[in-house]
Amino acid sequence: MVLTVGGLNITLMTGLLVFVSVCGMVASTAFNAMIPQVAGRSKLLQANTYLEGAESIATLIGPAIGGYLLGSVGVSTALFIASGVSIISTICAMNLTFDDHHSHCQATATKKASFWRHSLEGFNYLRKYPQQVINTLIYCVLEFSTVYIEMSLLFYTTVNLNLSENSVGIIFSSAGIGTIVSLLMVNFFKHINWVKALMILLAGATLGTAIMIMSDNHYMIGLGMAIFDGSLAMGYIIQSTIHQGLSPDNILARAGSAYYLIGGLFSMIGTAAAGLLPDLFNGHIALMIGSVVLGIIACAMYLFRDYGQPVDEIDLIVLEEK
């Protein structure tokens, strides 16, 4: 609805997207905290792969449908349909239930405990152990890169290249194809040091971004998008598995809240940067900046390779009691 109001400017759009990011951060914190208890620790990689697969289906068909609706019925009707789908999704999510017996047993203690004390315990746990620090930083990179690169690409394709809605829809649908292909390859990384695996995947995302930068053909840009999003999809699966695998049950909720809060903040920073940099320069330069940053971080990951273990052999890091 906001997008249909006259006088829309980049500042208002940026503020709207930051608000959407806040809502997404809250939902991610609640949803991901319960995955280990629902799926079981022995099936974390499989569970995260299934979840990423479900998201990839939406990524595959969503942009294509969106591009078609924009070109056929206009912005207002397309947004109305999208809003309706979001409302239906929210209603369905409200019917989900989960019995957390561990939480029930500690309900009284939790109510009496200080919110800030629990939050600080989560932050302290994450910063105390190098493996958690590395994985949290990677999560921040993934959150920032996902929104920043994709939004910068949107500016690049619509403003700089002036591509049609259908062409832009095809490009972003390629992300879903890349994710689906990545899901078929995720078992390849199961026995690899997780730090090296994430380094390889960040390098793949850098390659995908470079292909998008060097081409003005929407098919080649789509190829770059598929490589970029497929690499990040596998990155999300592995880092989620590592975070959940490293964190014991008695600290997971607190560590998870801090973890997703930090990542959400970087997602908001990426959203703001993607709204401002293309406006200050252009979408092409914004993509270049993102590619350089990804490449530097991928190379820096090599310095921390000794902290990693094979993805399927993660050991819990138990919080030391004082």
Tab-separated table of C-alpha atoms in Angstrom:
chain	number	residue	atom	x	y	z
A	1	MET	CA	0.000	0.000	0.000
A	2	VAL	CA	2.833	2.362	0.860
A	3	LEU	CA	4.411	1.801	-2.552
A	4	THR	CA	1.274	3.067	-4.286
A	5	VAL	CA	1.262	6.376	-2.438
A	6	GLY	CA	2.492	9.359	-4.407
A	7	GLY	CA	5.717	11.083	-3.437
A	8	LEU	CA	7.557	7.873	-2.526
A	9	ASN	CA	11.278	8.464	-2.059
A	10	ILE	CA	14.286	6.323	-1.280
A	11	THR	CA	14.264	7.296	2.413
A	12	LEU	CA	10.676	6.156	2.896
A	13	MET	CA	11.342	2.928	1.003
A	14	THR	CA	14.442	2.251	3.106
A	15	GLY	CA	12.496	2.838	6.323
A	16	LEU	CA	9.759	0.461	5.163
A	17	LEU	CA	12.251	-2.267	4.321
A	18	VAL	CA	14.036	-1.857	7.669
A	19	PHE	CA	10.666	-2.354	9.404
A	20	VAL	CA	10.073	-5.518	7.373
A	21	SER	CA	13.533	-6.738	8.388
A	22	VAL	CA	12.679	-6.247	12.069
A	23	CYS	CA	9.555	-8.380	11.674
A	24	GLY	CA	11.563	-11.062	9.888
A	25	MET	CA	14.181	-11.074	12.653
A	26	VAL	CA	11.529	-11.714	15.316
A	27	ALA	CA	9.998	-14.578	13.315
A	28	SER	CA	13.397	-16.190	12.631
A	29	THR	CA	14.366	-16.093	16.306
A	30	ALA	CA	11.185	-17.871	17.385
A	31	PHE	CA	11.194	-20.433	14.571
A	32	ASN	CA	14.826	-21.501	14.535
A	33	ALA	CA	15.163	-21.869	18.301
A	34	MET	CA	12.886	-24.916	18.310
A	35	ILE	CA	14.425	-26.820	15.365
A	36	PRO	CA	16.922	-28.963	17.357
A	37	GLN	CA	14.237	-30.148	19.780
A	38	VAL	CA	11.748	-30.888	17.016
A	39	ALA	CA	14.129	-32.637	14.594
A	40	GLY	CA	16.702	-34.047	16.999
A	41	ARG	CA	20.411	-33.255	17.024
A	42	SER	CA	21.338	-36.237	14.870
A	43	LYS	CA	19.191	-34.881	12.030
A	44	LEU	CA	20.080	-31.186	12.129
A	45	LEU	CA	21.709	-31.134	8.689
A	46	GLN	CA	18.751	-33.000	7.182
A	47	ALA	CA	16.213	-30.726	8.894
A	48	ASN	CA	17.932	-27.529	7.759
A	49	THR	CA	18.208	-28.937	4.243
A	50	TYR	CA	14.452	-29.613	4.147
A	51	LEU	CA	13.690	-26.112	5.402
A	52	GLU	CA	15.964	-24.541	2.813
A	53	GLY	CA	14.295	-26.711	0.168
A	54	ALA	CA	10.870	-25.383	1.108
A	55	GLU	CA	12.190	-21.847	0.871
A	56	SER	CA	13.779	-22.584	-2.501
A	57	ILE	CA	10.402	-23.574	-3.949
A	58	ALA	CA	9.010	-20.192	-2.948
A	59	THR	CA	12.122	-18.493	-4.324
A	60	LEU	CA	11.719	-20.346	-7.609
A	61	ILE	CA	8.066	-19.543	-8.312
A	62	GLY	CA	7.596	-16.308	-6.358
A	63	PRO	CA	9.591	-13.863	-8.521
A	64	ALA	CA	8.168	-15.302	-11.740
A	65	ILE	CA	4.605	-14.900	-10.474
A	66	GLY	CA	5.434	-11.441	-9.149
A	67	GLY	CA	6.890	-10.330	-12.464
A	68	TYR	CA	3.864	-11.645	-14.320
A	69	LEU	CA	1.430	-9.889	-11.956
A	70	LEU	CA	3.330	-6.593	-12.165
A	71	GLY	CA	3.249	-6.698	-15.931
A	72	SER	CA	-0.381	-7.793	-16.241
A	73	VAL	CA	-2.389	-6.267	-13.364
A	74	GLY	CA	-0.145	-3.491	-12.051
A	75	VAL	CA	1.581	-2.662	-8.773
A	76	SER	CA	-1.466	-2.073	-6.568
A	77	THR	CA	-3.216	-5.350	-7.399
A	78	ALA	CA	0.021	-7.323	-7.165
A	79	LEU	CA	0.719	-5.899	-3.713
A	80	PHE	CA	-2.864	-6.611	-2.639
A	81	ILE	CA	-2.477	-10.263	-3.670
A	82	ALA	CA	0.882	-10.524	-1.902
A	83	SER	CA	-0.605	-9.033	1.263
A	84	GLY	CA	-3.453	-11.541	1.155
A	85	VAL	CA	-1.028	-14.450	0.834
A	86	SER	CA	0.988	-13.105	3.799
A	87	ILE	CA	-2.143	-12.884	5.942
A	88	ILE	CA	-3.112	-16.464	5.077
A	89	SER	CA	0.419	-17.619	5.917
A	90	THR	CA	0.287	-15.838	9.275
A	91	ILE	CA	-3.053	-17.441	10.145
A	92	CYS	CA	-1.675	-20.886	9.301
A	93	ALA	CA	1.456	-20.253	11.387
A	94	MET	CA	-0.681	-19.297	14.393
A	95	ASN	CA	-2.074	-22.843	14.439
A	96	LEU	CA	1.361	-24.404	14.883
A	97	THR	CA	1.948	-25.829	18.355
A	98	PHE	CA	5.061	-27.199	20.015
A	99	ASP	CA	5.380	-28.798	23.448
A	100	ASP	CA	8.722	-27.787	24.888
A	101	HIS	CA	8.870	-29.935	28.039
A	102	HIS	CA	12.195	-28.430	29.009
A	103	SER	CA	10.667	-24.956	28.911
A	104	HIS	CA	7.589	-26.110	30.869
A	105	CYS	CA	9.765	-27.512	33.624
A	106	GLN	CA	11.635	-24.242	33.929
A	107	ALA	CA	8.666	-21.959	33.326
A	108	THR	CA	8.574	-20.627	36.887
A	109	ALA	CA	12.285	-19.954	36.986
A	110	THR	CA	12.153	-18.299	33.576
A	111	LYS	CA	9.370	-15.948	34.617
A	112	LYS	CA	11.383	-14.852	37.640
A	113	ALA	CA	14.605	-14.439	35.741
A	114	SER	CA	15.715	-11.160	34.270
A	115	PHE	CA	15.281	-10.817	30.510
A	116	TRP	CA	18.476	-8.834	30.229
A	117	ARG	CA	20.440	-11.381	32.270
A	118	HIS	CA	19.344	-14.171	29.943
A	119	SER	CA	20.147	-12.066	26.884
A	120	LEU	CA	23.600	-11.253	28.220
A	121	GLU	CA	24.214	-14.946	28.925
A	122	GLY	CA	23.481	-15.667	25.274
A	123	PHE	CA	25.846	-12.944	24.049
A	124	ASN	CA	28.563	-14.026	26.498
A	125	TYR	CA	28.286	-17.644	25.372
A	126	LEU	CA	28.625	-16.676	21.707
A	127	ARG	CA	31.648	-14.452	22.253
A	128	LYS	CA	33.406	-16.788	24.688
A	129	TYR	CA	34.153	-19.587	22.228
A	130	PRO	CA	36.011	-19.035	18.908
A	131	GLN	CA	33.843	-21.519	16.988
A	132	GLN	CA	30.688	-19.661	17.965
A	133	VAL	CA	32.288	-16.301	17.149
A	134	ILE	CA	33.336	-17.485	13.680
A	135	ASN	CA	29.958	-19.034	12.920
A	136	THR	CA	28.092	-15.958	14.167
A	137	LEU	CA	30.234	-13.681	11.984
A	138	ILE	CA	29.520	-15.908	8.971
A	139	TYR	CA	25.809	-15.699	9.737
A	140	CYS	CA	26.089	-11.897	9.797
A	141	VAL	CA	27.853	-11.973	6.415
A	142	LEU	CA	25.141	-14.206	4.955
A	143	GLU	CA	22.342	-12.016	6.304
A	144	PHE	CA	23.980	-8.822	5.036
A	145	SER	CA	24.906	-10.253	1.638
A	146	THR	CA	21.509	-11.787	0.930
A	147	VAL	CA	19.567	-8.547	1.197
A	148	TYR	CA	22.326	-6.248	-0.020
A	149	ILE	CA	23.238	-8.137	-3.211
A	150	GLU	CA	19.654	-8.971	-4.166
A	151	MET	CA	18.361	-5.435	-3.604
A	152	SER	CA	21.352	-3.930	-5.413
A	153	LEU	CA	20.680	-6.344	-8.280
A	154	LEU	CA	17.085	-5.158	-8.375
A	155	PHE	CA	18.263	-1.558	-8.801
A	156	TYR	CA	20.842	-2.635	-11.385
A	157	THR	CA	18.393	-4.582	-13.548
A	158	THR	CA	15.463	-2.161	-13.364
A	159	VAL	CA	17.238	1.221	-13.334
A	160	ASN	CA	20.605	0.703	-15.033
A	161	LEU	CA	19.639	-2.006	-17.532
A	162	ASN	CA	15.953	-1.062	-17.747
A	163	LEU	CA	14.868	-4.700	-18.040
A	164	SER	CA	11.184	-5.637	-18.178
A	165	GLU	CA	9.295	-7.032	-15.187
A	166	ASN	CA	9.238	-10.485	-16.784
A	167	SER	CA	13.003	-10.471	-17.317
A	168	VAL	CA	13.615	-9.378	-13.735
A	169	GLY	CA	11.250	-12.125	-12.561
A	170	ILE	CA	13.220	-14.719	-14.533
A	171	ILE	CA	16.485	-13.498	-12.994
A	172	PHE	CA	15.222	-13.766	-9.429
A	173	SER	CA	13.539	-17.103	-10.121
A	174	SER	CA	17.000	-18.377	-11.051
A	175	ALA	CA	17.829	-18.066	-7.361
A	176	GLY	CA	15.364	-20.862	-6.655
A	177	ILE	CA	16.972	-23.065	-9.306
A	178	GLY	CA	20.377	-22.465	-7.762
A	179	THR	CA	19.054	-23.331	-4.317
A	180	ILE	CA	17.473	-26.571	-5.523
A	181	VAL	CA	20.746	-27.622	-7.184
A	182	SER	CA	22.628	-26.738	-3.987
A	183	LEU	CA	20.336	-28.982	-1.938
A	184	LEU	CA	21.386	-31.917	-4.104
A	185	MET	CA	25.027	-31.114	-3.376
A	186	VAL	CA	24.828	-30.430	0.368
A	187	ASN	CA	25.866	-33.990	1.337
A	188	PHE	CA	29.160	-33.340	-0.449
A	189	PHE	CA	30.071	-30.952	2.377
A	190	LYS	CA	29.005	-33.315	5.174
A	191	HIS	CA	32.516	-34.658	5.796
A	192	ILE	CA	34.386	-31.397	5.132
A	193	ASN	CA	35.749	-29.024	7.769
A	194	TRP	CA	32.883	-26.571	8.235
A	195	VAL	CA	35.135	-23.500	8.171
A	196	LYS	CA	36.622	-24.571	4.836
A	197	ALA	CA	33.150	-25.442	3.538
A	198	LEU	CA	31.863	-21.957	4.341
A	199	MET	CA	34.977	-20.425	2.779
A	200	ILE	CA	34.305	-22.341	-0.460
A	201	LEU	CA	30.656	-21.274	-0.466
A	202	LEU	CA	31.485	-17.602	0.092
A	203	ALA	CA	33.926	-17.844	-2.806
A	204	GLY	CA	31.094	-19.314	-4.908
A	205	ALA	CA	28.832	-16.405	-3.951
A	206	THR	CA	31.612	-14.005	-4.974
A	207	LEU	CA	31.860	-15.737	-8.368
A	208	GLY	CA	28.114	-15.492	-8.887
A	209	THR	CA	28.137	-11.782	-8.078
A	210	ALA	CA	31.056	-11.219	-10.469
A	211	ILE	CA	29.102	-12.888	-13.302
A	212	MET	CA	26.145	-10.581	-12.633
A	213	ILE	CA	28.422	-7.545	-12.701
A	214	MET	CA	30.098	-8.469	-15.990
A	215	SER	CA	26.918	-9.120	-17.981
A	216	ASP	CA	23.957	-7.120	-19.240
A	217	ASN	CA	22.130	-10.195	-20.580
A	218	HIS	CA	19.364	-11.384	-18.293
A	219	TYR	CA	20.155	-15.050	-18.911
A	220	MET	CA	23.780	-14.602	-17.820
A	221	ILE	CA	22.678	-12.492	-14.865
A	222	GLY	CA	20.276	-15.303	-14.001
A	223	LEU	CA	23.183	-17.771	-14.089
A	224	GLY	CA	25.150	-15.555	-11.719
A	225	MET	CA	22.104	-15.266	-9.477
A	226	ALA	CA	21.714	-19.061	-9.401
A	227	ILE	CA	25.375	-19.522	-8.387
A	228	PHE	CA	25.170	-16.729	-5.805
A	229	ASP	CA	21.939	-17.877	-4.165
A	230	GLY	CA	22.831	-21.571	-4.348
A	231	SER	CA	26.116	-20.888	-2.559
A	232	LEU	CA	24.410	-18.826	0.134
A	233	ALA	CA	21.679	-21.448	0.542
A	234	MET	CA	24.260	-24.126	1.339
A	235	GLY	CA	26.016	-21.604	3.583
A	236	TYR	CA	22.810	-21.074	5.557
A	237	ILE	CA	22.268	-24.824	5.914
A	238	ILE	CA	25.785	-25.439	7.201
A	239	GLN	CA	26.014	-22.462	9.558
A	240	SER	CA	22.574	-23.214	11.033
A	241	THR	CA	23.602	-26.831	11.575
A	242	ILE	CA	26.872	-25.730	13.187
A	243	HIS	CA	25.192	-23.225	15.513
A	244	GLN	CA	22.546	-25.699	16.635
A	245	GLY	CA	25.083	-28.518	16.907
A	246	LEU	CA	27.546	-26.530	19.011
A	247	SER	CA	24.956	-25.160	21.446
A	248	PRO	CA	23.639	-27.404	24.261
A	249	ASP	CA	19.912	-27.411	25.039
A	250	ASN	CA	20.260	-25.472	28.284
A	251	ILE	CA	21.763	-22.461	26.496
A	252	LEU	CA	20.351	-22.830	22.971
A	253	ALA	CA	17.344	-20.539	23.396
A	254	ARG	CA	19.395	-17.748	24.948
A	255	ALA	CA	22.293	-18.149	22.505
A	256	GLY	CA	19.851	-18.440	19.620
A	257	SER	CA	18.091	-15.217	20.569
A	258	ALA	CA	21.382	-13.348	20.654
A	259	TYR	CA	22.526	-15.077	17.458
A	260	TYR	CA	19.460	-14.139	15.424
A	261	LEU	CA	19.355	-10.666	16.925
A	262	ILE	CA	22.910	-9.934	15.761
A	263	GLY	CA	22.209	-11.428	12.330
A	264	GLY	CA	18.982	-9.461	12.073
A	265	LEU	CA	20.832	-6.233	12.772
A	266	PHE	CA	23.243	-6.978	9.935
A	267	SER	CA	20.286	-7.766	7.695
A	268	MET	CA	18.875	-4.321	8.485
A	269	ILE	CA	22.269	-2.747	7.785
A	270	GLY	CA	22.342	-4.553	4.447
A	271	THR	CA	18.845	-3.317	3.665
A	272	ALA	CA	19.784	0.265	4.478
A	273	ALA	CA	23.040	0.040	2.490
A	274	ALA	CA	21.232	-1.425	-0.520
A	275	GLY	CA	18.768	1.449	-0.393
A	276	LEU	CA	21.384	4.177	-0.075
A	277	LEU	CA	24.425	3.086	-2.130
A	278	PRO	CA	22.600	2.521	-5.448
A	279	ASP	CA	21.006	5.935	-4.975
A	280	LEU	CA	24.365	7.591	-4.237
A	281	PHE	CA	26.190	5.777	-7.056
A	282	ASN	CA	24.308	3.160	-9.096
A	283	GLY	CA	23.323	-0.488	-8.840
A	284	HIS	CA	26.386	-1.633	-10.799
A	285	ILE	CA	28.862	-0.029	-8.390
A	286	ALA	CA	26.839	-1.282	-5.417
A	287	LEU	CA	27.175	-4.836	-6.742
A	288	MET	CA	30.918	-4.350	-7.208
A	289	ILE	CA	31.281	-3.260	-3.585
A	290	GLY	CA	29.361	-6.317	-2.417
A	291	SER	CA	31.477	-8.661	-4.537
A	292	VAL	CA	34.745	-7.232	-3.192
A	293	VAL	CA	33.554	-7.537	0.412
A	294	LEU	CA	32.487	-11.175	-0.113
A	295	GLY	CA	35.833	-12.019	-1.740
A	296	ILE	CA	37.847	-10.491	1.105
A	297	ILE	CA	35.846	-12.360	3.754
A	298	ALA	CA	36.157	-15.657	1.844
A	299	CYS	CA	39.943	-15.277	1.806
A	300	ALA	CA	40.039	-14.284	5.489
A	301	MET	CA	38.164	-17.468	6.438
A	302	TYR	CA	41.276	-19.484	5.586
A	303	LEU	CA	42.976	-18.052	8.679
A	304	PHE	CA	40.425	-19.760	10.948
A	305	ARG	CA	40.414	-23.205	9.299
A	306	ASP	CA	41.921	-24.938	12.359
A	307	TYR	CA	38.819	-24.185	14.436
A	308	GLY	CA	36.579	-26.299	12.221
A	309	GLN	CA	35.429	-29.914	12.328
A	310	PRO	CA	33.623	-32.073	9.775
A	311	VAL	CA	30.015	-30.933	9.569
A	312	ASP	CA	28.672	-34.316	10.716
A	313	GLU	CA	31.066	-34.549	13.700
A	314	ILE	CA	30.248	-31.373	15.618
A	315	ASP	CA	30.840	-31.518	19.376
A	316	LEU	CA	28.748	-29.593	21.866
A	317	ILE	CA	30.415	-26.629	23.557
A	318	VAL	CA	29.117	-26.814	27.111
A	319	LEU	CA	28.844	-23.530	28.982
A	320	GLU	CA	31.326	-23.492	31.814
A	321	GLU	CA	29.656	-22.790	35.139
A	322	LYS	CA	31.312	-20.264	37.384
